[in-house]
XYZ file of C-alpha atoms in Angstrom:
778
model
C 6.003 92.167 -98.009
C 7.371 91.154 -94.652
C 6.643 87.588 -93.619
C 6.666 88.385 -89.909
C 3.392 87.982 -88.083
C 0.834 90.752 -88.215
C -0.754 91.662 -84.858
C -4.409 90.710 -84.476
C -6.265 92.718 -81.844
C -9.639 92.926 -80.208
C -10.698 96.185 -78.546
C -12.908 94.347 -76.059
C -15.036 91.222 -75.875
C -18.507 90.276 -74.617
C -18.646 90.197 -70.830
C -21.733 88.118 -70.187
C -20.403 84.641 -70.989
C -21.723 82.081 -73.525
C -24.556 81.070 -71.166
C -24.983 84.477 -69.500
C -22.862 83.432 -66.544
C -22.367 87.065 -65.467
C -26.122 87.691 -65.376
C -26.646 84.618 -63.212
C -23.882 85.640 -60.802
C -25.098 89.228 -60.504
C -28.714 88.344 -59.887
C -27.742 85.709 -57.348
C -25.751 88.345 -55.472
C -28.451 90.993 -55.684
C -31.069 88.568 -54.386
C -28.896 87.650 -51.403
C -28.375 84.050 -52.520
C -24.610 84.495 -52.820
C -22.009 86.780 -51.295
C -19.426 89.211 -52.626
C -16.651 86.619 -52.790
C -18.805 84.328 -54.931
C -19.552 87.200 -57.319
C -15.865 88.061 -57.665
C -15.008 84.390 -58.190
C -17.564 84.126 -61.005
C -16.257 87.335 -62.574
C -12.675 86.048 -62.465
C -13.789 82.859 -64.168
C -15.442 84.834 -66.958
C -12.329 86.940 -67.493
C -10.083 83.876 -67.621
C -12.400 82.234 -70.161
C -12.398 85.383 -72.302
C -8.603 85.564 -72.386
C -8.256 81.869 -73.138
C -10.831 82.038 -75.911
C -9.072 84.915 -77.639
C -5.658 83.292 -77.489
C -6.995 79.999 -78.843
C -8.542 81.805 -81.815
C -5.335 83.561 -82.818
C -5.772 86.968 -81.211
C -2.324 88.305 -80.330
C -3.260 91.686 -78.799
C -5.608 90.713 -75.971
C -7.332 93.401 -73.891
C -7.733 93.497 -70.131
C -10.019 95.749 -68.085
C -12.671 95.392 -70.804
C -14.701 93.336 -68.323
C -17.075 95.028 -65.887
C -19.635 93.966 -63.319
C -22.089 96.548 -64.640
C -20.740 99.238 -66.984
C -17.314 100.459 -68.060
C -18.270 104.154 -67.760
C -19.438 103.549 -64.205
C -16.116 101.771 -63.604
C -14.356 104.921 -64.774
C -16.377 107.116 -62.403
C -15.411 104.787 -59.558
C -11.793 104.743 -60.734
C -11.490 108.540 -60.543
C -13.686 109.046 -57.490
C -16.488 110.887 -59.310
C -19.105 109.678 -56.860
C -21.949 112.058 -55.940
C -22.347 112.906 -52.268
C -25.736 111.172 -52.104
C -23.980 107.782 -52.084
C -22.148 108.560 -48.859
C -18.610 107.828 -50.109
C -15.841 110.066 -48.792
C -12.507 108.668 -49.949
C -10.544 105.478 -50.445
C -11.630 102.208 -52.055
C -15.257 102.234 -53.190
C -17.427 99.501 -51.600
C -19.274 97.221 -53.960
C -22.521 98.351 -52.320
C -21.794 101.927 -53.396
C -20.964 100.781 -56.924
C -24.295 98.991 -57.276
C -26.165 101.835 -55.588
C -24.897 104.131 -58.344
C -26.011 101.590 -60.925
C -29.364 100.476 -59.523
C -30.317 102.782 -56.668
C -30.459 101.879 -52.996
C -33.638 101.396 -50.989
C -33.945 102.833 -47.504
C -33.398 100.520 -44.537
C -36.995 100.960 -43.425
C -38.292 99.607 -46.692
C -38.439 95.913 -47.552
C -36.477 95.760 -50.788
C -35.467 93.051 -53.177
C -32.303 95.022 -53.875
C -29.882 92.860 -51.964
C -26.917 95.140 -52.515
C -28.389 97.316 -49.767
C -27.381 94.548 -47.360
C -23.882 93.802 -48.621
C -21.283 96.091 -47.088
C -21.759 99.727 -46.251
C -20.618 103.103 -47.451
C -23.648 104.332 -49.407
C -26.622 106.449 -48.538
C -29.875 104.594 -48.020
C -32.685 105.624 -50.310
C -30.333 106.940 -53.006
C -31.621 106.817 -56.598
C -29.537 105.343 -59.381
C -27.477 107.568 -61.619
C -28.966 108.593 -64.916
C -28.532 106.044 -67.681
C -28.465 106.669 -71.407
C -27.355 105.075 -74.666
C -23.685 104.572 -75.497
C -23.341 106.643 -78.663
C -25.740 105.113 -81.220
C -25.782 101.581 -79.803
C -28.332 99.777 -77.664
C -25.823 99.508 -74.836
C -26.601 101.774 -71.854
C -24.007 103.551 -69.735
C -24.272 105.297 -66.371
C -23.933 109.044 -66.913
C -21.112 110.554 -64.817
C -22.214 113.379 -62.519
C -19.896 116.303 -61.815
C -20.071 119.310 -59.526
C -18.269 122.640 -59.388
C -14.973 122.078 -57.637
C -15.128 118.386 -58.455
C -12.350 116.470 -56.708
C -10.848 113.404 -58.380
C -8.721 110.709 -56.774
C -7.554 107.263 -57.792
C -10.098 105.207 -55.880
C -10.024 101.922 -57.808
C -7.105 99.876 -59.107
C -9.345 97.526 -61.087
C -7.351 98.084 -64.294
C -4.086 97.209 -62.522
C -5.591 94.254 -60.705
C -6.994 92.718 -63.882
C -3.714 93.272 -65.756
C -1.936 91.363 -62.964
C -4.622 88.708 -63.016
C -4.133 88.127 -66.754
C -0.354 88.066 -66.449
C -0.561 85.480 -63.665
C -2.513 83.285 -66.091
C 0.124 83.735 -68.793
C -1.477 86.503 -70.863
C 0.335 89.737 -71.716
C -2.594 92.092 -72.244
C -3.232 95.617 -73.431
C -5.292 97.331 -70.695
C -8.305 99.314 -71.892
C -9.421 102.616 -70.376
C -12.081 105.076 -71.403
C -10.180 108.179 -72.504
C -10.395 111.189 -70.184
C -11.818 113.591 -72.768
C -14.608 111.254 -73.860
C -15.314 110.460 -70.213
C -15.802 114.127 -69.357
C -17.915 114.764 -72.451
C -20.218 111.888 -71.511
C -20.840 113.422 -68.112
C -23.172 116.141 -66.924
C -23.612 118.551 -64.075
C -26.613 119.982 -62.301
C -24.753 123.277 -62.467
C -25.685 124.549 -65.910
C -22.628 126.805 -65.936
C -20.152 123.985 -65.422
C -18.405 122.727 -68.547
C -17.174 119.199 -67.731
C -14.064 119.807 -69.842
C -13.034 122.483 -67.349
C -12.356 119.604 -64.932
C -9.642 118.113 -67.133
C -6.704 119.541 -65.193
C -7.921 117.810 -62.046
C -8.664 114.536 -63.819
C -5.407 114.009 -65.709
C -3.221 113.404 -62.640
C -5.456 110.454 -61.730
C -5.025 108.943 -65.198
C -1.280 109.558 -65.054
C -1.070 107.874 -61.647
C -2.939 104.822 -62.907
C -0.949 104.596 -66.142
C 2.324 104.772 -64.205
C 1.140 101.870 -62.065
C 0.290 99.873 -65.189
C 3.674 100.654 -66.736
C 5.416 99.616 -63.509
C 3.568 96.292 -63.696
C 4.943 95.686 -67.187
C 2.264 97.018 -69.532
C 3.956 98.126 -72.752
C 0.747 99.308 -74.453
C -2.474 100.793 -73.111
C -5.634 101.335 -75.172
C -7.377 104.645 -74.512
C -10.834 104.852 -76.073
C -11.753 108.299 -77.373
C -14.843 107.718 -79.513
C -15.666 111.419 -79.112
C -13.286 111.879 -82.042
C -16.024 110.736 -84.432
C -18.413 113.445 -83.205
C -18.805 117.080 -84.181
C -16.154 118.682 -81.956
C -15.509 122.302 -81.122
C -12.070 123.870 -80.804
C -12.162 123.564 -77.014
C -12.538 119.787 -77.214
C -9.794 119.478 -79.803
C -7.543 121.526 -77.536
C -8.475 119.300 -74.601
C -7.416 116.253 -76.606
C -4.059 117.835 -77.461
C -3.441 118.881 -73.850
C -4.392 115.417 -72.595
C -2.120 113.387 -74.818
C 0.778 115.816 -74.601
C 0.666 115.530 -70.802
C 0.379 111.751 -70.939
C 3.300 111.513 -73.348
C 5.400 113.816 -71.182
C 4.638 111.920 -67.986
C 4.941 108.442 -69.562
C 7.409 108.688 -72.459
C 7.940 104.928 -72.703
C 4.305 103.805 -72.487
C 2.704 103.221 -75.877
C -0.875 104.405 -76.275
C -3.295 102.957 -78.820
C -5.831 105.736 -79.314
C -9.087 103.996 -80.256
C -11.849 105.707 -82.201
C -14.983 103.945 -83.396
C -18.609 104.256 -84.505
C -17.696 106.520 -87.418
C -15.002 108.352 -89.316
C -12.638 111.001 -88.006
C -13.733 113.502 -90.664
C -12.719 117.036 -89.671
C -11.060 115.676 -86.530
C -8.486 113.748 -88.554
C -5.730 116.329 -88.268
C -6.285 116.546 -84.518
C -6.076 112.770 -84.137
C -2.937 112.531 -86.254
C -1.260 115.353 -84.313
C -1.520 113.579 -80.970
C 1.680 112.033 -79.566
C 0.409 108.461 -79.438
C 1.974 105.259 -80.726
C -1.140 103.900 -82.441
C -4.477 104.962 -83.876
C -7.499 102.687 -84.310
C -9.884 103.380 -87.198
C -13.448 102.181 -87.715
C -13.259 101.073 -91.345
C -16.708 99.472 -91.310
C -18.640 102.650 -90.602
C -16.138 104.832 -92.501
C -14.112 102.762 -94.972
C -13.389 105.858 -97.060
C -11.011 107.281 -94.442
C -8.362 104.583 -94.870
C -6.525 106.071 -97.854
C -6.416 109.569 -96.367
C -5.201 108.370 -92.982
C -2.599 106.066 -94.510
C -1.279 108.916 -96.636
C -1.165 111.521 -93.851
C -0.110 109.445 -90.836
C 3.525 109.524 -89.759
C 5.323 106.362 -90.832
C 5.919 105.013 -87.337
C 2.264 105.377 -86.256
C 0.737 101.937 -85.803
C -2.600 101.858 -87.617
C -5.194 99.519 -86.147
C -7.509 98.717 -89.031
C -11.040 98.000 -87.782
C -12.271 96.006 -90.747
C -14.434 93.314 -89.101
C -17.852 94.626 -88.083
C -18.115 94.792 -84.293
C -21.718 95.994 -84.468
C -23.373 93.442 -86.744
C -23.395 89.688 -87.216
C -22.757 89.212 -90.928
C -19.815 87.184 -92.098
C -17.117 89.300 -93.733
C -16.172 89.033 -97.372
C -12.510 88.250 -96.784
C -11.324 88.426 -100.409
C -12.822 91.906 -100.758
C -11.139 93.022 -97.542
C -7.798 91.612 -98.630
C -8.083 93.458 -101.916
C -8.435 96.642 -99.883
C -5.764 95.986 -97.266
C -2.874 94.318 -99.046
C -1.474 97.543 -100.501
C -1.698 99.336 -97.138
C 0.216 96.578 -95.352
C 2.754 96.439 -98.149
C 3.471 100.159 -97.791
C 3.491 100.394 -93.991
C 4.833 96.960 -93.102
C 3.510 94.457 -90.601
C 5.169 96.288 -87.707
C 2.931 99.358 -88.200
C -0.408 97.679 -88.912
C -2.816 95.754 -86.700
C -6.011 94.020 -87.772
C -8.989 94.528 -85.489
C -12.778 94.696 -85.305
C -14.348 98.090 -85.920
C -15.140 98.451 -82.192
C -15.409 96.267 -79.117
C -17.125 92.950 -79.743
C -19.339 93.771 -76.747
C -22.146 94.472 -79.201
C -22.367 91.013 -80.819
C -23.227 87.539 -79.432
C -20.474 85.133 -78.502
C -20.608 82.032 -80.705
C -22.830 81.114 -83.647
C -21.743 77.479 -83.258
C -24.143 77.237 -80.303
C -27.114 77.834 -82.624
C -28.073 74.264 -83.466
C -31.646 75.248 -84.438
C -30.780 78.018 -86.885
C -31.390 77.483 -90.599
C -28.152 76.054 -91.961
C -27.944 78.396 -94.948
C -28.574 81.485 -92.849
C -26.107 80.266 -90.242
C -23.413 80.050 -92.914
C -23.777 83.813 -93.476
C -23.217 84.749 -89.818
C -20.236 85.548 -87.627
C -20.515 86.184 -83.889
C -17.637 87.166 -81.618
C -15.833 83.820 -81.866
C -16.177 83.695 -85.636
C -15.103 87.333 -85.986
C -11.921 86.619 -84.076
C -11.345 83.740 -86.463
C -11.827 86.099 -89.407
C -9.328 88.523 -87.880
C -6.766 85.747 -87.501
C -7.334 84.657 -91.104
C -6.827 88.208 -92.351
C -3.697 88.585 -90.243
C -2.263 85.361 -91.629
C -3.158 86.244 -95.230
C -1.701 89.752 -94.972
C 1.525 88.515 -93.389
C 2.110 85.333 -95.409
C -0.150 85.563 -98.433
C -3.622 84.268 -99.247
C -2.361 80.826 -100.122
C -1.594 80.220 -96.443
C -5.326 80.410 -95.625
C -6.803 79.602 -99.029
C -9.617 77.389 -97.754
C -10.922 80.001 -95.301
C -10.762 82.774 -97.897
C -12.540 80.634 -100.469
C -15.286 79.671 -98.004
C -15.843 83.338 -97.227
C -16.266 84.187 -100.908
C -18.752 81.357 -101.439
C -20.855 82.411 -98.444
C -21.022 86.003 -99.691
C -22.127 84.888 -103.150
C -24.760 82.492 -101.784
C -26.296 85.151 -99.559
C -26.490 87.642 -102.406
C -28.465 85.260 -104.617
C -30.606 83.441 -102.041
C -34.406 83.494 -102.626
C -34.810 83.584 -98.845
C -33.666 87.195 -98.940
C -35.788 88.665 -101.746
C -39.602 89.003 -102.117
C -40.921 90.727 -105.249
C -44.351 91.342 -103.671
C -42.817 93.332 -100.821
C -40.825 95.496 -103.210
C -43.920 96.131 -105.323
C -45.859 97.275 -102.274
C -43.049 99.647 -101.292
C -43.151 101.156 -104.778
C -46.893 101.852 -104.386
C -46.581 103.923 -101.165
C -47.915 107.485 -101.488
C -47.331 110.546 -99.299
C -51.002 110.594 -98.231
C -50.492 107.252 -96.502
C -48.228 108.996 -93.960
C -50.692 111.743 -92.923
C -53.619 111.760 -90.480
C -56.846 113.173 -91.898
C -57.103 116.079 -89.416
C -54.642 118.141 -87.385
C -54.070 117.241 -83.744
C -56.271 119.995 -82.256
C -59.282 118.643 -84.109
C -58.416 115.044 -83.273
C -57.906 115.867 -79.601
C -61.414 117.286 -79.280
C -62.918 114.122 -80.764
C -60.779 111.927 -78.521
C -61.651 113.808 -75.312
C -65.322 113.461 -76.119
C -64.856 109.765 -76.840
C -62.901 108.835 -73.700
C -64.041 111.311 -71.034
C -60.792 110.916 -69.077
C -59.983 113.028 -65.995
C -57.174 115.555 -65.990
C -53.745 114.001 -65.530
C -54.905 110.584 -66.826
C -52.902 107.629 -65.576
C -51.625 104.655 -67.544
C -48.596 102.377 -67.832
C -46.272 101.811 -70.743
C -47.404 98.272 -71.548
C -45.710 95.365 -69.846
C -46.141 94.091 -66.291
C -43.718 91.879 -64.328
C -42.589 88.758 -66.121
C -42.410 86.708 -62.950
C -40.590 83.442 -62.434
C -43.944 81.703 -62.942
C -44.441 83.408 -66.297
C -40.947 82.534 -67.456
C -41.332 78.959 -66.215
C -44.595 78.515 -68.105
C -43.090 79.961 -71.281
C -40.100 77.664 -71.006
C -42.297 74.617 -70.352
C -44.454 75.480 -73.349
C -41.416 75.937 -75.588
C -40.123 72.512 -74.496
C -43.487 70.844 -75.091
C -44.026 70.163 -71.400
C -47.051 72.491 -71.291
C -49.771 72.143 -73.927
C -50.954 75.043 -76.064
C -54.327 75.013 -74.298
C -52.843 74.967 -70.794
C -50.358 77.699 -71.682
C -53.123 79.926 -73.062
C -55.205 79.316 -69.947
C -52.264 80.346 -67.788
C -51.690 83.519 -69.823
C -55.386 84.434 -69.736
C -55.437 84.096 -65.959
C -52.352 86.297 -65.603
C -53.892 88.859 -67.936
C -57.267 88.880 -66.161
C -55.644 89.206 -62.735
C -53.552 92.147 -63.931
C -56.511 93.926 -65.474
C -58.562 93.544 -62.295
C -55.701 94.916 -60.223
C -55.301 97.944 -62.509
C -59.008 98.663 -62.118
C -58.807 98.221 -58.345
C -56.079 100.836 -57.893
C -57.801 103.295 -60.223
C -55.673 103.486 -63.360
C -57.547 105.308 -66.115
C -56.191 103.576 -69.239
C -55.241 99.919 -68.995
C -52.864 97.512 -70.677
C -53.069 93.744 -70.798
C -49.579 93.150 -69.387
C -47.963 91.402 -72.401
C -47.434 88.082 -70.603
C -47.542 86.272 -73.922
C -44.566 88.274 -75.201
C -40.936 87.325 -74.766
C -39.497 90.657 -75.927
C -40.993 93.782 -77.469
C -39.084 93.259 -80.727
C -38.688 89.497 -80.809
C -42.424 88.917 -80.332
C -43.191 90.765 -83.557
C -40.170 89.585 -85.484
C -41.162 85.967 -84.861
C -44.433 86.664 -86.666
C -42.966 88.615 -89.588
C -41.253 87.191 -92.611
C -37.596 88.107 -93.131
C -36.552 87.624 -89.474
C -34.649 84.828 -87.753
C -33.935 84.221 -84.068
C -31.201 82.669 -81.989
C -31.226 80.711 -78.727
C -27.911 81.963 -77.367
C -27.385 85.180 -79.307
C -27.430 87.352 -76.190
C -25.854 90.793 -75.964
C -25.616 93.066 -72.948
C -27.953 96.044 -72.772
C -26.913 97.148 -69.283
C -25.825 95.384 -66.105
C -27.465 91.963 -66.059
C -30.006 92.982 -68.703
C -29.369 90.976 -71.878
C -31.290 90.934 -75.145
C -31.317 88.636 -78.160
C -31.660 90.935 -81.174
C -33.557 89.419 -84.098
C -31.659 88.893 -87.321
C -33.283 90.824 -90.149
C -32.026 88.943 -93.177
C -34.649 89.462 -95.894
C -37.677 91.355 -97.157
C -40.369 91.869 -94.499
C -44.129 91.230 -94.591
C -46.859 90.246 -92.113
C -48.486 86.881 -92.880
C -51.348 87.295 -90.348
C -52.525 89.437 -87.387
C -50.149 89.353 -84.445
C -51.865 90.998 -81.442
C -55.570 91.288 -82.212
C -56.697 88.153 -80.364
C -55.014 89.090 -77.098
C -56.285 92.668 -77.311
C -59.876 91.498 -77.869
C -59.682 89.180 -74.879
C -58.254 91.910 -72.646
C -60.793 94.529 -73.692
C -63.613 92.066 -73.025
C -62.651 92.086 -69.340
C -63.064 95.824 -68.729
C -65.081 98.859 -69.736
C -62.027 101.099 -69.455
C -59.910 101.855 -72.545
C -57.456 99.047 -73.271
C -54.439 100.098 -75.313
C -53.387 97.963 -78.230
C -49.621 97.560 -77.852
C -47.232 97.469 -80.808
C -43.548 98.049 -81.400
C -42.779 100.630 -84.051
C -40.787 100.040 -87.230
C -37.803 102.213 -86.311
C -37.376 100.434 -82.986
C -37.695 96.996 -84.561
C -35.023 98.075 -87.034
C -32.667 99.636 -84.492
C -32.963 96.765 -82.045
C -32.277 94.090 -84.648
C -29.158 92.948 -86.406
C -30.063 94.506 -89.731
C -29.215 93.270 -93.199
C -26.374 95.243 -94.754
C -27.246 94.611 -98.403
C -29.996 97.277 -98.667
C -30.363 100.777 -97.180
C -31.716 100.841 -93.620
C -34.473 103.168 -94.804
C -35.809 100.532 -97.212
C -35.828 97.828 -94.549
C -37.634 100.201 -92.182
C -40.357 101.033 -94.713
C -41.025 97.342 -95.195
C -41.493 96.912 -91.434
C -43.701 100.026 -91.328
C -46.117 98.567 -93.856
C -46.339 95.355 -91.842
C -47.131 97.298 -88.647
C -49.639 99.439 -90.582
C -51.556 96.264 -91.367
C -51.634 95.377 -87.667
C -52.827 98.862 -86.686
C -55.680 98.594 -89.188
C -56.730 95.203 -87.849
C -56.654 96.411 -84.240
C -58.834 99.385 -85.071
C -61.245 97.193 -87.020
C -61.508 94.943 -83.949
C -62.525 97.954 -81.836
C -59.285 99.306 -80.395
C -59.680 103.018 -79.667
C -56.146 103.580 -78.330
C -53.125 102.068 -80.046
C -49.606 102.540 -78.721
C -46.776 102.159 -81.207
C -43.548 102.253 -79.240
C -40.588 103.977 -80.833
C -38.255 103.528 -77.895
C -35.201 103.602 -80.136
C -35.983 106.399 -82.570
C -33.249 108.696 -81.315
C -30.868 105.783 -80.909
C -30.521 105.557 -84.663
C -29.629 109.231 -84.988
C -26.291 109.570 -86.787
C -23.450 110.860 -84.663
C -22.729 113.682 -87.097
C -25.342 116.418 -87.176
C -24.992 116.889 -90.933
C -26.536 113.415 -91.367
C -29.468 113.903 -88.971
C -32.028 115.259 -91.397
C -31.761 112.347 -93.797
C -32.274 109.827 -90.999
C -35.054 111.717 -89.240
C -36.933 112.265 -92.487
C -37.228 108.552 -93.246
C -37.575 107.460 -89.613
C -40.481 109.846 -88.952
C -42.036 108.937 -92.283
C -41.931 105.246 -91.321
C -43.670 105.937 -88.000
C -46.341 107.998 -89.710
C -46.740 105.384 -92.416
C -47.643 102.744 -89.841
C -49.769 105.073 -87.661
C -51.721 107.289 -90.047
C -54.325 104.941 -91.448
C -56.682 105.235 -88.443
C -59.740 107.412 -87.850
C -59.293 110.774 -86.132
C -61.051 109.623 -82.930
C -58.582 106.733 -82.565
C -55.800 107.845 -80.251
C -52.249 106.947 -81.263
C -49.684 106.751 -78.454
C -45.960 106.243 -78.707
C -43.193 105.740 -76.166
C -39.517 106.698 -76.300
C -36.643 105.618 -74.054
C -33.761 107.742 -72.812
C -34.085 110.272 -75.585
C -32.428 113.667 -75.386
C -35.311 115.454 -77.059
C -34.018 118.998 -77.030
C -32.136 118.735 -80.287
C -34.756 116.759 -82.258
C -37.971 118.257 -80.898
C -39.110 119.297 -84.380
C -38.907 115.692 -85.561
C -40.732 114.455 -82.450
C -43.565 116.877 -83.171
C -43.602 115.834 -86.818
C -44.334 112.251 -85.748
C -47.785 113.631 -84.831
C -48.577 111.005 -82.204
C -51.568 112.031 -80.106
C -49.749 111.080 -76.888
C -46.060 110.484 -76.330
C -44.629 109.000 -73.126
C -40.963 109.488 -72.302
C -38.423 108.609 -69.616
C -37.739 111.645 -67.432
C -37.527 110.590 -63.780
C -33.767 110.002 -63.570
C -33.049 113.343 -65.228
C -35.528 115.082 -62.874
C -37.558 116.276 -65.873
C -34.522 117.871 -67.525
C -35.491 116.106 -70.741
C -38.491 118.427 -70.851
C -36.317 121.534 -71.152
C -37.069 121.672 -74.864
C -40.711 122.279 -74.059
C -39.950 125.550 -72.266
C -39.549 127.329 -75.578
C -40.970 124.846 -78.089
C -44.742 124.866 -77.900
C -45.285 121.154 -78.352
C -48.967 120.850 -79.301
C -49.745 117.213 -78.510
C -50.100 115.373 -75.204
C -47.187 113.917 -73.270
C -46.583 111.522 -70.389
C -43.308 112.405 -68.637
C -42.278 109.350 -66.623
C -42.460 109.764 -62.831
C -41.316 106.262 -61.796
C -37.813 104.994 -62.656
C -38.446 101.362 -63.500
C -34.746 100.559 -63.990
C -34.249 100.721 -60.228
C -35.896 98.534 -57.560
C -36.678 101.655 -55.508
C -40.321 102.477 -54.791
C -40.699 106.238 -55.247
C -42.824 108.052 -52.684
C -45.920 110.068 -53.567
C -44.225 113.377 -52.824
C -41.292 112.415 -55.069
C -43.691 111.847 -57.963
C -45.714 115.001 -57.313
C -42.441 116.924 -57.161
C -41.552 115.678 -60.626
C -45.024 116.517 -61.921
C -44.742 120.041 -60.577
C -41.521 120.399 -62.544
C -43.352 119.090 -65.624
C -46.081 121.716 -65.142
C -43.432 124.412 -65.500
C -42.895 123.233 -69.058
C -46.284 121.813 -70.125
C -49.931 122.750 -69.723
C -52.102 120.621 -67.437
C -54.220 119.505 -70.377
C -51.163 117.971 -72.030
C -49.885 115.901 -69.116
C -50.413 112.168 -68.690
C -48.971 110.299 -65.704
C -47.064 107.059 -66.250
C -43.879 105.156 -65.373
C -40.714 105.753 -67.350
C -40.949 102.486 -69.246
C -42.498 99.018 -69.225
C -42.555 97.038 -65.977
C -41.468 93.683 -67.373
C -38.157 93.529 -65.500
C -39.504 94.600 -62.105
C -41.086 92.536 -59.320
C -44.708 92.829 -58.252
C -43.686 93.787 -54.709
C -41.997 96.860 -56.221
C -44.610 97.590 -58.877
C -47.705 97.451 -56.681
C -46.738 100.157 -54.188
C -45.107 102.296 -56.873
C -48.241 102.398 -59.052
C -50.495 102.943 -56.044
C -48.307 105.937 -55.219
C -48.507 107.096 -58.845
C -52.318 107.023 -58.824
C -52.328 108.939 -55.550
C -49.960 111.506 -57.045
C -52.412 111.976 -59.920
C -55.268 112.430 -57.439
C -53.318 115.111 -55.585
C -52.465 116.882 -58.834
C -56.158 116.976 -59.749
């Protein structure tokens, strides 16, 4: 084996900063407290810190252009000039105001808005809605969906990738710029013209990429990383041809530039031959999601193809078993040599927190099992050293890894015999309601007496600065339990009175006592742990701290009953009991990797079933069990869908089916393309489902044109991810589109999602308009 160094790469790193510095800078800018130069200065500081951190940890292939102010797909749209006419851009550099208008929407000048980007610069249309947003493959990261039109014109309208390469070089870092590949970019996009295939735009797009890549090469970039995660999807021949055309043209135009083609989130499968046929210098493999592909790729790849081996999990937070990985990799490196192998995470480290060392309050044993971004880069460096110079050169680190893996496997903190016994006792009847929906619906209509087009909200109301301040003071001991509860009761009572005043039909208590829709429940369930600084980016400045699901799950005591009883005591209108469903808790957590996901989900389902039973016993007549992330967990390959959907739907039904027929079960789903899983949605058998449809202009309801969905549905009419206040006629327009797909009896009226992240000055007029829209529809 060669004793030269073995390259250690990252495909991308977290953007937000160890203390969420990017979030702070963005929200300061949006609120008008700082200007554009201050935002760019903060962003430059974050990039410099990221590069320095990687170099200090032993990363030798450092990326640039992996940083973004909001979203890397949006950056790509701006880079190629794919900016819809509504934003008022014509040509040339794209103003920051336009960029943020695409991300967040832009309020009209005649409307008092908290969206400060409407006052920074010009170049965008006032009153423009944000672009549609959806999940990045099967992660909880959201990207802005590119919008294309027939005759779409592309131009190089942003040199961000070049600028950040120069910026890194000026600081002493030779980086590998990262770009979203052109084929994946087009496949992620959509058009309002149903006859337009985005791939047909490739010939107009490639010259822009070639122009940019030539500029990077002229600046001194030897390698560029092009991300084409579409290669792990089910691809048709047209897409495979598009990939061949793309990389043949790039190779012809830039014969000296080396391209690392990055795939991730799964195996290449039947796209392997296509990937290996492309004229690129390197190929990245996700060997966490698809470890089985290594031998085949190593055997079939040409000898000079650099293989980037993604062996450290970029999606989860568990420490790697380094001896086991070395056992797997040593023979590959021996055969190919250190010049044709790189060690890397499975995907960008965007999806994990930054540094577990910050977690001073975490259980010491559990902490020893974890690796965040910083620790994962350390693991990569250890692997690179061991594979280049032998295990003895890093013996202590390898030995510590083995001991941690063994301790976790045997720890009593992980295993609970009572939970496993309860799982074994589950029967199929436990996952079925007593009567079919038609019979239940009649009982429920008689019980509630609601008007047509009933109005409600999804659950949460604004978590104001006062709410966050009180929560923080309580957590620090500066506010007593009694005073904190008094504060929360007053917030709840005020919100309930306001809902009654504006005429909402079904109320919620506002969830002021809850920090996060998953964390709140995880903190009260066994088997979960929580971090203080384990933030990951969901979109823009929105960050979440996923719980760590490390062991068997049970519910020690009721979690929501007390707050529901208090809220219902304040009103005669129906008050929904609000829960998060088992699939969402699973998909929005860092999940243990030592048992099947389906087993962990069933354990959570039984815990939520207990809560549902206690709510009903306390008098709750409507219980909402949010499954915002059900589709998010859908495997990327269609052949694997049925297995996942079978156990995911079963888990929802297991937690929801123990109630009486007159008890109405609601659920809510976020950004779900329902058309291809409508059968599974119906099989969930929720009495009412609310979904996000406003950004897509009700396109997500297309499945209901032909599929006669029997239950009731609330298609969202208010995009809560934008500070815009939609007008009454905008909402009624959406509802009229919904009526083309659904019967009046089926339709509920609600926002797209919870209102936690919005401000009251946005929420109040928007919900007043929503109630008026319902009145007009009636």
